[in-house]
Coordinates of C-alpha atoms in Angstrom, one line a residue:
X1 CA 229.2 67.8 193.9
X2 CA 226.5 69.7 192.0
X3 CA 229.0 70.8 189.4
X4 CA 230.2 67.2 188.8
X5 CA 226.6 65.9 188.6
X6 CA 225.6 68.7 186.2
X7 CA 228.4 67.5 183.9
X8 CA 226.9 64.0 184.2
X9 CA 223.5 65.4 183.4
X10 CA 224.8 67.0 180.2
X11 CA 226.8 64.0 179.1
X12 CA 225.6 60.7 180.5
X13 CA 223.1 59.7 177.9
X14 CA 223.9 62.3 175.7
X15 CA 224.4 63.7 172.6
X16 CA 225.7 61.4 170.0
X17 CA 229.3 62.0 169.1
X18 CA 228.7 61.5 165.5
X19 CA 230.2 63.9 163.1
X20 CA 227.7 65.8 160.8
X21 CA 226.8 64.1 157.6
X22 CA 224.2 65.2 155.2
X23 CA 220.6 64.9 154.1
X24 CA 220.8 64.5 150.3
X25 CA 223.3 67.4 150.0
X26 CA 222.2 69.5 153.0
X27 CA 225.1 69.6 155.4
X28 CA 225.3 69.8 159.1
X29 CA 223.0 67.1 160.7
X30 CA 223.6 63.6 161.9
X31 CA 221.7 61.4 159.4
X32 CA 221.6 58.0 157.9
X33 CA 224.4 57.1 155.6
X34 CA 224.4 58.8 152.2
X35 CA 223.2 55.5 150.6
X36 CA 219.6 56.6 150.8
X37 CA 220.5 59.8 148.9
X38 CA 222.8 58.3 146.3
X39 CA 220.5 55.6 145.1
X40 CA 218.5 55.7 141.9
X41 CA 214.8 55.4 142.6
X42 CA 211.7 54.4 140.7
X43 CA 208.4 55.8 142.0
X44 CA 205.7 53.5 143.4
X45 CA 202.1 54.3 144.2
X46 CA 199.7 52.9 146.9
X47 CA 196.1 53.9 147.4
X48 CA 195.4 54.6 151.1
X49 CA 192.3 55.8 153.0
X50 CA 193.9 59.2 153.0
X51 CA 194.7 59.4 149.4
X52 CA 197.5 58.3 147.1
X53 CA 200.9 57.5 148.8
X54 CA 203.8 58.0 146.5
X55 CA 207.0 56.2 147.5
X56 CA 210.3 55.1 146.0
X57 CA 211.6 51.6 145.1
X58 CA 215.3 50.6 144.9
X59 CA 217.5 47.5 144.9
X60 CA 217.2 47.0 148.6
X61 CA 214.1 44.9 148.2
X62 CA 211.8 47.4 150.0
X63 CA 209.8 50.4 148.9
X64 CA 210.1 53.6 151.1
X65 CA 207.2 56.0 151.8
X66 CA 207.6 59.3 153.6
X67 CA 204.6 60.9 155.1
X68 CA 203.5 63.6 157.6
X69 CA 201.5 61.7 160.1
X70 CA 200.4 64.6 162.3
X71 CA 200.7 68.4 162.7
X72 CA 200.7 70.7 165.7
X73 CA 200.9 74.3 166.5
X74 CA 203.7 75.3 168.9
X75 CA 203.1 73.8 172.4
X76 CA 199.7 72.5 171.4
X77 CA 198.5 68.9 171.1
X78 CA 199.2 67.3 167.7
X79 CA 196.3 66.2 165.4
X80 CA 196.5 63.1 163.3
X81 CA 196.7 63.8 159.6
X82 CA 193.5 63.5 157.5
X83 CA 195.2 63.5 154.1
X84 CA 198.3 61.7 152.9
X85 CA 201.0 64.2 152.3
X86 CA 204.8 64.2 151.9
X87 CA 206.7 65.8 154.8
X88 CA 207.6 69.5 154.7
X89 CA 205.5 70.1 151.6
X90 CA 208.0 68.2 149.5
X91 CA 207.2 67.2 145.9
X92 CA 209.9 64.5 145.5
X93 CA 208.9 61.2 147.2
X94 CA 212.6 60.4 147.7
X95 CA 213.1 63.5 149.9
X96 CA 213.8 62.8 153.5
X97 CA 211.9 64.7 156.3
X98 CA 213.5 67.6 158.1
X99 CA 214.3 66.7 161.7
X100 CA 212.6 68.2 164.8
X101 CA 214.4 71.3 166.2
X102 CA 217.4 70.3 168.3
X103 CA 220.8 71.7 169.2
X104 CA 223.9 70.7 167.3
X105 CA 222.5 70.8 163.8
X106 CA 222.1 73.6 161.2
X107 CA 218.8 75.5 161.3
X108 CA 218.2 74.6 157.6
X109 CA 217.9 70.9 158.5
X110 CA 215.1 71.2 161.1
X111 CA 211.5 72.4 161.2
X112 CA 208.7 72.5 163.8
X113 CA 206.7 70.8 161.0
X114 CA 208.5 67.5 161.8
X115 CA 205.9 65.0 162.7
X116 CA 206.8 62.6 159.9
X117 CA 207.5 58.9 159.4
X118 CA 209.3 56.6 157.0
X119 CA 207.7 53.3 156.0
X120 CA 209.8 50.5 154.6
X121 CA 207.6 47.9 152.8
X122 CA 208.9 44.7 151.2
X123 CA 208.2 45.0 147.4
X124 CA 206.3 41.7 147.5
X125 CA 203.7 43.0 149.9
X126 CA 200.1 43.8 148.7
X127 CA 197.0 44.9 150.6
X128 CA 196.2 41.3 151.3
X129 CA 199.5 40.4 152.8
X130 CA 198.6 41.1 156.4
X131 CA 202.1 41.0 157.9
X132 CA 203.5 42.2 161.2
X133 CA 204.5 45.8 161.7
X134 CA 207.7 46.9 163.5
X135 CA 207.7 50.5 164.8
X136 CA 210.9 52.0 165.9
X137 CA 211.1 55.0 168.3
X138 CA 214.5 56.7 168.1
X139 CA 216.6 57.7 171.1
X140 CA 218.6 60.8 171.8
X141 CA 217.9 61.7 175.5
X142 CA 214.6 63.3 174.4
X143 CA 216.6 66.3 173.0
X144 CA 217.9 65.0 169.7
X145 CA 217.6 62.3 167.1
X146 CA 215.3 61.7 164.1
X147 CA 213.9 59.0 161.8
X148 CA 217.0 59.5 159.6
X149 CA 219.6 58.9 162.3
X150 CA 222.6 56.7 161.3
X151 CA 221.7 53.1 160.8
X152 CA 217.9 53.5 160.8
X153 CA 217.4 52.6 157.1
X154 CA 214.7 49.9 157.7
X155 CA 215.0 48.2 154.3
X156 CA 217.2 45.3 155.3
X157 CA 215.2 44.7 158.5
X158 CA 211.9 44.8 156.7
X159 CA 213.0 42.2 154.1
X160 CA 214.7 40.0 156.7
X161 CA 211.7 39.9 159.1
X162 CA 209.0 39.9 156.4
X163 CA 207.4 42.9 158.1
X164 CA 206.7 46.6 157.5
X165 CA 209.2 48.7 159.4
X166 CA 208.2 52.2 160.4
X167 CA 210.6 54.8 161.9
X168 CA 209.1 58.2 163.0
X169 CA 209.9 61.5 164.7
X170 CA 208.3 63.2 167.6
X171 CA 208.8 66.7 169.2
X172 CA 211.9 66.9 171.3
X173 CA 213.1 68.8 174.3
X174 CA 211.2 71.8 175.5
X175 CA 209.0 71.8 172.4
X176 CA 207.8 68.3 173.2
X177 CA 208.1 68.0 177.0
X178 CA 208.3 71.4 178.6
X179 CA 205.5 73.6 177.4
X180 CA 205.3 77.0 179.1
X181 CA 201.6 76.7 179.3
X182 CA 201.9 73.6 181.5
X183 CA 200.8 71.0 178.9
X184 CA 202.5 67.7 179.8
X185 CA 203.7 64.8 177.6
X186 CA 203.1 66.5 174.2
X187 CA 205.8 64.3 172.7
X188 CA 204.1 61.1 174.1
X189 CA 200.9 62.3 172.5
X190 CA 202.8 62.7 169.2
X191 CA 203.9 59.0 169.6
X192 CA 200.3 57.9 170.2
X193 CA 199.2 59.8 167.1
X194 CA 201.9 58.1 165.1
X195 CA 200.6 54.7 166.2
X196 CA 197.0 55.8 165.5
X197 CA 198.0 56.8 162.0
X198 CA 199.7 53.5 161.5
X199 CA 196.6 51.7 162.9
X200 CA 194.4 53.4 160.4
X201 CA 196.5 53.1 157.3
X202 CA 198.9 50.2 157.4
X203 CA 196.6 47.6 156.0
X204 CA 196.8 49.1 152.5
X205 CA 200.5 48.5 152.5
X206 CA 200.1 44.9 153.6
X207 CA 200.4 45.4 157.4
X208 CA 198.3 43.9 160.1
X209 CA 197.4 46.5 162.6
X210 CA 196.6 43.9 165.2
X211 CA 200.3 42.7 165.1
X212 CA 202.2 45.9 165.8
X213 CA 205.4 45.6 167.8
X214 CA 207.0 48.8 169.2
X215 CA 210.7 49.0 169.7
X216 CA 213.2 51.6 170.6
X217 CA 216.6 52.3 172.1
X218 CA 217.7 54.6 175.1
X219 CA 215.1 57.4 175.4
X220 CA 213.2 55.7 172.7
X221 CA 212.8 52.8 175.0
X222 CA 211.8 55.1 177.8
X223 CA 209.1 56.4 175.5
X224 CA 208.0 52.8 175.1
X225 CA 207.9 52.4 178.9
X226 CA 205.7 55.5 179.0
X227 CA 203.3 53.9 176.5
X228 CA 203.2 50.7 178.6
X229 CA 202.2 53.0 181.5
X230 CA 199.5 54.7 179.5
X231 CA 196.3 52.5 179.4
X232 CA 194.8 54.6 176.6
X233 CA 197.5 53.6 174.2
X234 CA 197.4 49.9 175.0
X235 CA 195.2 48.9 172.0
X236 CA 197.7 50.3 169.5
X237 CA 200.4 47.6 169.9
X238 CA 200.6 44.0 170.9
X239 CA 204.2 43.7 172.1
X240 CA 207.3 45.8 173.0
X241 CA 211.1 45.8 172.7
X242 CA 213.1 48.0 175.0
X243 CA 216.8 48.4 174.3
X244 CA 219.1 50.2 176.7
X245 CA 216.4 52.0 178.6
X246 CA 217.9 54.0 181.5
X247 CA 215.3 52.6 183.8
X248 CA 217.1 54.0 186.9
X249 CA 215.2 57.2 186.1
X250 CA 211.5 57.1 186.8
X251 CA 209.0 59.4 185.1
X252 CA 209.1 63.0 186.4
X253 CA 206.6 63.8 189.1
X254 CA 204.2 66.7 188.4
X255 CA 205.9 68.7 191.1
X256 CA 209.3 68.3 189.5
X257 CA 207.8 69.1 186.1
X258 CA 206.3 72.3 187.6
X259 CA 209.7 73.3 189.0
X260 CA 211.4 72.8 185.6
X261 CA 208.6 74.5 183.7
X262 CA 208.6 77.6 186.0
X263 CA 212.4 77.9 185.5
X264 CA 212.0 77.5 181.7
X265 CA 209.4 80.2 181.6
X266 CA 211.8 82.5 183.3
X267 CA 214.6 81.7 180.9
X268 CA 212.4 82.5 177.8
X269 CA 210.7 85.4 179.5
X270 CA 207.1 84.3 178.9
X271 CA 204.4 83.6 181.4
X272 CA 202.4 80.4 181.2
X273 CA 199.4 82.3 179.8
X274 CA 201.2 84.7 177.4
X275 CA 200.4 82.9 174.2
X276 CA 201.6 85.8 172.0
X277 CA 205.0 85.8 173.8
X278 CA 205.4 82.1 173.4
X279 CA 204.5 82.2 169.7
X280 CA 207.0 85.0 169.0
X281 CA 210.0 83.1 170.5
X282 CA 212.7 82.2 168.0
X283 CA 213.8 78.5 167.8
X284 CA 217.3 79.7 168.8
X285 CA 215.9 81.2 172.0
X286 CA 213.8 78.1 172.7
X287 CA 216.7 75.7 172.2
X288 CA 219.2 77.9 174.1
X289 CA 217.0 78.1 177.1
X290 CA 216.5 74.4 176.9
X291 CA 220.2 73.8 177.1
X292 CA 220.6 76.2 180.0
X293 CA 217.8 74.4 181.9
X294 CA 219.3 71.0 181.3
X295 CA 222.6 72.2 182.8
X296 CA 220.8 73.7 185.8
X297 CA 218.1 71.1 186.4
X298 CA 219.9 69.0 189.0
X299 CA 220.4 72.0 191.2
X300 CA 216.7 72.9 190.9
X301 CA 215.5 69.5 191.8
X302 CA 217.7 66.5 192.6
X303 CA 215.0 64.0 191.6
X304 CA 215.7 64.7 187.9
X305 CA 218.7 62.5 188.3
X306 CA 222.0 62.7 186.4
X307 CA 220.6 62.3 182.9
X308 CA 217.5 63.1 180.9
X309 CA 216.2 65.9 183.1
X310 CA 213.6 66.6 180.4
X311 CA 211.5 63.5 180.1
X312 CA 207.9 62.1 180.3
X313 CA 205.8 62.9 183.3
X314 CA 203.6 60.7 185.5
X315 CA 200.7 63.1 185.1
X316 CA 198.0 60.7 186.5
X317 CA 196.0 61.1 183.3
X318 CA 197.9 59.8 180.4
X319 CA 200.6 58.0 182.3
X320 CA 198.7 56.5 185.3
X321 CA 201.4 54.4 187.0
X322 CA 205.1 54.8 187.8
X323 CA 205.6 51.3 186.4
X324 CA 208.4 50.7 188.9
X325 CA 209.0 49.4 192.4
X326 CA 207.6 52.5 194.2
X327 CA 203.9 51.6 193.8
X328 CA 201.8 48.6 193.2
X329 CA 202.6 47.3 189.8
X330 CA 199.6 47.1 187.5
X331 CA 198.3 43.9 185.9
X332 CA 199.9 43.4 182.5
X333 CA 199.6 40.9 179.7
X334 CA 201.8 42.0 176.8
X335 CA 205.0 40.2 176.0
X336 CA 208.1 42.4 176.3
X337 CA 211.8 41.9 175.2
X338 CA 214.3 44.0 177.1
X339 CA 218.1 44.2 176.5
X340 CA 221.2 46.2 177.4
X341 CA 224.7 46.2 176.0
X342 CA 227.9 45.1 177.7
X343 CA 229.5 48.6 178.3
X344 CA 226.6 51.1 178.5
X345 CA 228.6 53.6 180.6
X346 CA 231.9 53.6 178.7
X347 CA 231.3 56.7 176.6
X348 CA 230.5 58.8 179.7
X349 CA 233.2 57.5 182.0
X350 CA 236.1 57.3 179.5
X351 CA 235.0 59.7 176.8
X352 CA 233.9 62.8 178.8
X353 CA 234.2 62.7 182.5
X354 CA 237.5 61.0 183.1
X355 CA 239.8 61.1 180.1
X356 CA 242.8 60.2 182.3
X357 CA 243.1 57.3 184.8
X358 CA 241.3 57.7 188.1
X359 CA 243.4 56.7 191.2
X360 CA 241.7 53.9 193.2
X361 CA 241.6 56.0 196.3
X362 CA 239.2 58.4 194.5
X363 CA 236.6 55.7 193.7
X364 CA 234.7 56.1 196.9
X365 CA 234.5 59.9 196.5
X366 CA 233.2 59.7 192.9
X367 CA 230.6 57.1 194.1
X368 CA 229.5 59.5 196.9
X369 CA 229.0 62.3 194.4
X370 CA 226.7 60.0 192.4
X371 CA 224.9 58.0 195.0
X372 CA 225.2 59.7 198.3
X373 CA 226.7 58.3 201.5
X374 CA 224.3 55.4 202.4
X375 CA 224.3 53.9 198.9
X376 CA 228.1 54.4 198.5
X377 CA 228.7 52.5 201.7
X378 CA 226.8 49.5 200.4
X379 CA 228.7 49.7 197.1
X380 CA 232.2 49.9 198.5
X381 CA 231.5 47.2 201.1
X382 CA 230.2 44.8 198.5
X383 CA 232.2 42.3 196.4
X384 CA 230.7 43.4 193.1
X385 CA 233.0 46.3 192.2
X386 CA 236.5 45.2 193.2
X387 CA 239.6 47.2 192.1
X388 CA 240.9 46.1 188.7
X389 CA 244.3 44.7 188.2
X390 CA 247.2 47.1 188.1
X391 CA 248.6 48.2 184.7
X392 CA 252.2 49.4 184.7
X393 CA 252.0 49.6 188.5
X394 CA 248.8 51.7 188.8
X395 CA 245.1 50.9 189.3
X396 CA 242.6 52.8 187.1
X397 CA 239.2 53.1 188.9
X398 CA 237.5 54.0 185.7
X399 CA 237.1 50.2 185.2
X400 CA 235.0 50.0 188.3
X401 CA 233.1 53.2 187.5
X402 CA 232.1 51.9 184.1
X403 CA 230.8 48.7 185.5
X404 CA 229.0 50.6 188.3
X405 CA 227.5 53.1 185.9
X406 CA 226.3 50.3 183.6
X407 CA 224.6 48.4 186.5
X408 CA 223.2 51.6 188.1
X409 CA 221.6 53.3 185.2
X410 CA 220.8 50.5 182.8
X411 CA 221.3 46.8 183.5
X412 CA 220.1 46.2 187.0
X413 CA 216.9 48.4 186.9
X414 CA 216.1 46.7 183.6
X415 CA 216.3 43.3 185.1
X416 CA 214.2 44.5 188.1
X417 CA 211.6 45.8 185.6
X418 CA 211.5 42.4 183.9
X419 CA 210.9 40.7 187.3
X420 CA 208.1 43.1 188.1
X421 CA 206.5 42.6 184.7
X422 CA 206.3 38.8 184.9
X423 CA 205.2 38.9 188.5
X424 CA 202.1 40.8 187.4
X425 CA 201.0 38.7 184.4
X426 CA 203.2 39.5 181.5
X427 CA 206.0 37.6 179.8
X428 CA 209.5 38.9 179.5
X429 CA 212.7 38.0 177.7
X430 CA 216.0 39.5 178.8
X431 CA 219.2 39.8 176.7
X432 CA 222.6 41.4 176.9
X433 CA 224.6 42.3 173.8
X434 CA 228.2 41.1 174.0
X435 CA 228.8 41.7 170.3
X436 CA 228.0 45.1 168.7
X437 CA 228.9 47.4 165.9
X438 CA 230.5 50.7 166.7
X439 CA 227.8 53.4 166.2
X440 CA 228.9 56.5 164.3
X441 CA 230.5 58.8 166.7
X442 CA 231.4 56.2 169.3
X443 CA 234.8 55.7 167.7
X444 CA 235.8 59.0 169.3
X445 CA 236.2 56.9 172.5
X446 CA 239.0 54.6 171.8
X447 CA 237.8 52.0 174.3
X448 CA 234.6 51.6 172.3
X449 CA 236.6 50.3 169.3
X450 CA 238.6 47.8 171.5
X451 CA 238.0 44.1 170.9
X452 CA 235.0 42.9 172.8
X453 CA 233.7 46.4 173.7
X454 CA 230.0 47.1 173.1
X455 CA 229.0 50.7 173.9
X456 CA 225.7 52.4 174.2
X457 CA 224.0 52.5 170.8
X458 CA 226.2 49.7 169.4
X459 CA 223.2 47.4 169.2
X460 CA 221.3 49.6 166.7
X461 CA 223.0 48.7 163.4
X462 CA 222.9 45.0 164.5
X463 CA 219.1 45.1 164.7
X464 CA 218.7 47.0 161.5
X465 CA 221.3 45.1 159.6
X466 CA 223.0 48.2 158.5
X467 CA 226.5 47.4 159.8
X468 CA 229.0 48.5 157.1
X469 CA 231.1 45.5 156.1
X470 CA 230.2 43.3 159.1
X471 CA 232.7 40.8 160.4
X472 CA 231.6 37.2 160.9
X473 CA 230.5 37.6 164.5
X474 CA 228.4 40.7 163.6
X475 CA 226.9 39.0 160.5
X476 CA 225.9 36.0 162.6
X477 CA 224.4 38.2 165.3
X478 CA 222.4 40.2 162.7
X479 CA 220.9 37.0 161.4
X480 CA 220.1 35.8 164.9
X481 CA 218.6 39.0 166.2
X482 CA 216.5 39.6 163.1
X483 CA 215.2 36.0 163.2
X484 CA 214.4 36.3 166.9
X485 CA 212.6 39.6 166.3
X486 CA 210.6 38.1 163.5
X487 CA 209.5 35.3 165.8
X488 CA 208.7 37.7 168.5
X489 CA 206.5 39.8 166.2
X490 CA 204.6 36.7 165.1
X491 CA 204.3 34.7 168.4
X492 CA 205.4 36.9 171.3
X493 CA 208.4 34.6 171.8
X494 CA 211.8 35.4 170.3
X495 CA 212.7 31.8 169.3
X496 CA 213.7 30.4 166.0
X497 CA 214.7 26.7 165.4
X498 CA 218.1 27.8 164.0
X499 CA 219.2 29.2 167.3
X500 CA 219.3 28.1 171.0
X501 CA 216.1 28.7 172.9
X502 CA 215.7 32.1 174.6
X503 CA 214.2 31.1 177.9
X504 CA 211.5 33.3 179.4
X505 CA 212.4 35.2 182.5
X506 CA 210.7 34.2 185.8
X507 CA 210.4 36.0 189.1
X508 CA 213.3 33.8 190.4
X509 CA 215.5 33.5 187.3
X510 CA 216.0 36.4 184.8
X511 CA 217.5 34.0 182.3
X512 CA 219.6 36.6 180.5
X513 CA 220.6 35.5 177.0
X514 CA 224.1 36.3 175.8
X515 CA 223.5 38.0 172.4
X516 CA 226.8 37.3 170.7
X517 CA 228.1 34.5 172.8
X518 CA 227.1 31.1 174.1
X519 CA 224.9 30.5 177.1
X520 CA 223.5 32.8 179.7
X521 CA 224.7 35.9 181.6
X522 CA 225.3 35.7 185.3
X523 CA 223.1 37.9 187.5
X524 CA 226.0 39.4 189.4
X525 CA 225.2 42.6 191.2
X526 CA 221.7 42.7 189.7
X527 CA 220.4 40.4 192.3
X528 CA 217.2 41.8 194.0
X529 CA 218.8 41.9 197.4
X530 CA 221.5 44.3 196.2
X531 CA 220.3 46.8 193.5
X532 CA 216.8 47.9 194.5
X533 CA 217.2 46.8 198.1
X534 CA 220.7 47.5 199.7
X535 CA 221.3 50.1 197.0
X536 CA 218.0 51.7 196.0
X537 CA 217.5 53.1 192.5
X538 CA 217.1 56.8 192.0
X539 CA 213.4 56.5 191.4
X540 CA 213.2 54.9 194.9
X541 CA 215.4 57.5 196.6
X542 CA 213.4 60.4 195.2
X543 CA 209.9 58.8 195.4
X544 CA 207.6 61.2 197.1

């Protein structure tokens, strides 16, 4: 069982399957499409409190500014920048920042000096514009990703929503979340420093620092949940959008973090107090040990779950609440918008774990390896995951496993979170994407390109309006989502008169909007009496 779950831990939320592209001629890293590199730019200049900001303008309708927002020594807290500077000591304002160290990319494309952001500012904006600010936190299971990931060109979104769009980077993996000296949540502190930098400087670009909406997908959404659980960060944003957050996983406990940190120290051969040893480690050693720990984490402490073993920690100081059903939920006031996609678990189930059909008589055994006996009994005795129809005389249990995985990791805990949020003073709007755009790399799983499929990450290019050659359904959804996001940034409600009302969730009715189709989505297995009660989430099972 441990071997199977370790495979899940490696793959479930994992690494994007995207093939390497290029950063303006530098091969070997997943990046936004080459359009940002191939354009002809004219330089623009804005005076900021930290000095002159030199950016670039093109035909997109937005100016782009790259900046180093903070700096940090290895495994130390980052400090907010006090002067405006291009990332990585660049001299060309069109240059894109190097990504944070991560596996799967060439060494030449990453740097520990990676705390950078890209600002996309409509060309019509001036210092007196005072428009909303949309801040995107990228995903990547806390071990990969960047501000220049595919689809994250914020130009179209900025123009469509009449806002400033900011996309930034934070330290990943062991460098951001597993310091040998025991420092916790360094990556979360990076995120807070990015928001602090925006708060101090965005007005000169025409942004209103009192109307900042933070948004993110997958682990980026988990990072937002971490911010919502950190009272010291509350003043830095007014509302939040969480897309495909794997909420089944709670924050790590300090005890689990200590177990992982001790194991990591052993892998790199440095004690917690040996600063010289830690400083001398090569990035290859750091990343290799990180990969080994990720594969072994489930065997060290089952509470890490089957994905994202390296993640934010409920340290009691920065994060002060689990923000889930295991403890009294705090009083909240901010409006949130939460969404998932139709087929969150397809990539894992069909693309990696089970590339051939799974006989129906193996369904219960696979469930048991994931959930354990008590939860499996509730699942198999329920009516929510019936065997699919036979095809050519055989039944493929992967259909059930995909639905189960989607409900277990993403959909149902997200709806539980929305119920908790509104029961304690906040407002919440819940959506499910039934139309998407195949994210680069997802095409490696043929089912993700099938008509009607919407896999994990397939919402990203819809939000950003970066779908290459969108079909009519995609184009319509891009217009709808961007109009709703604009309204949400302005009013805290994602409603535009051109589209049907998006009803606010209540403690009795989640009111899930079909994003791509008519009407509402049925609650199904995500009823409170089933997931979270008959079938507890991982964060409930491992609560200590």
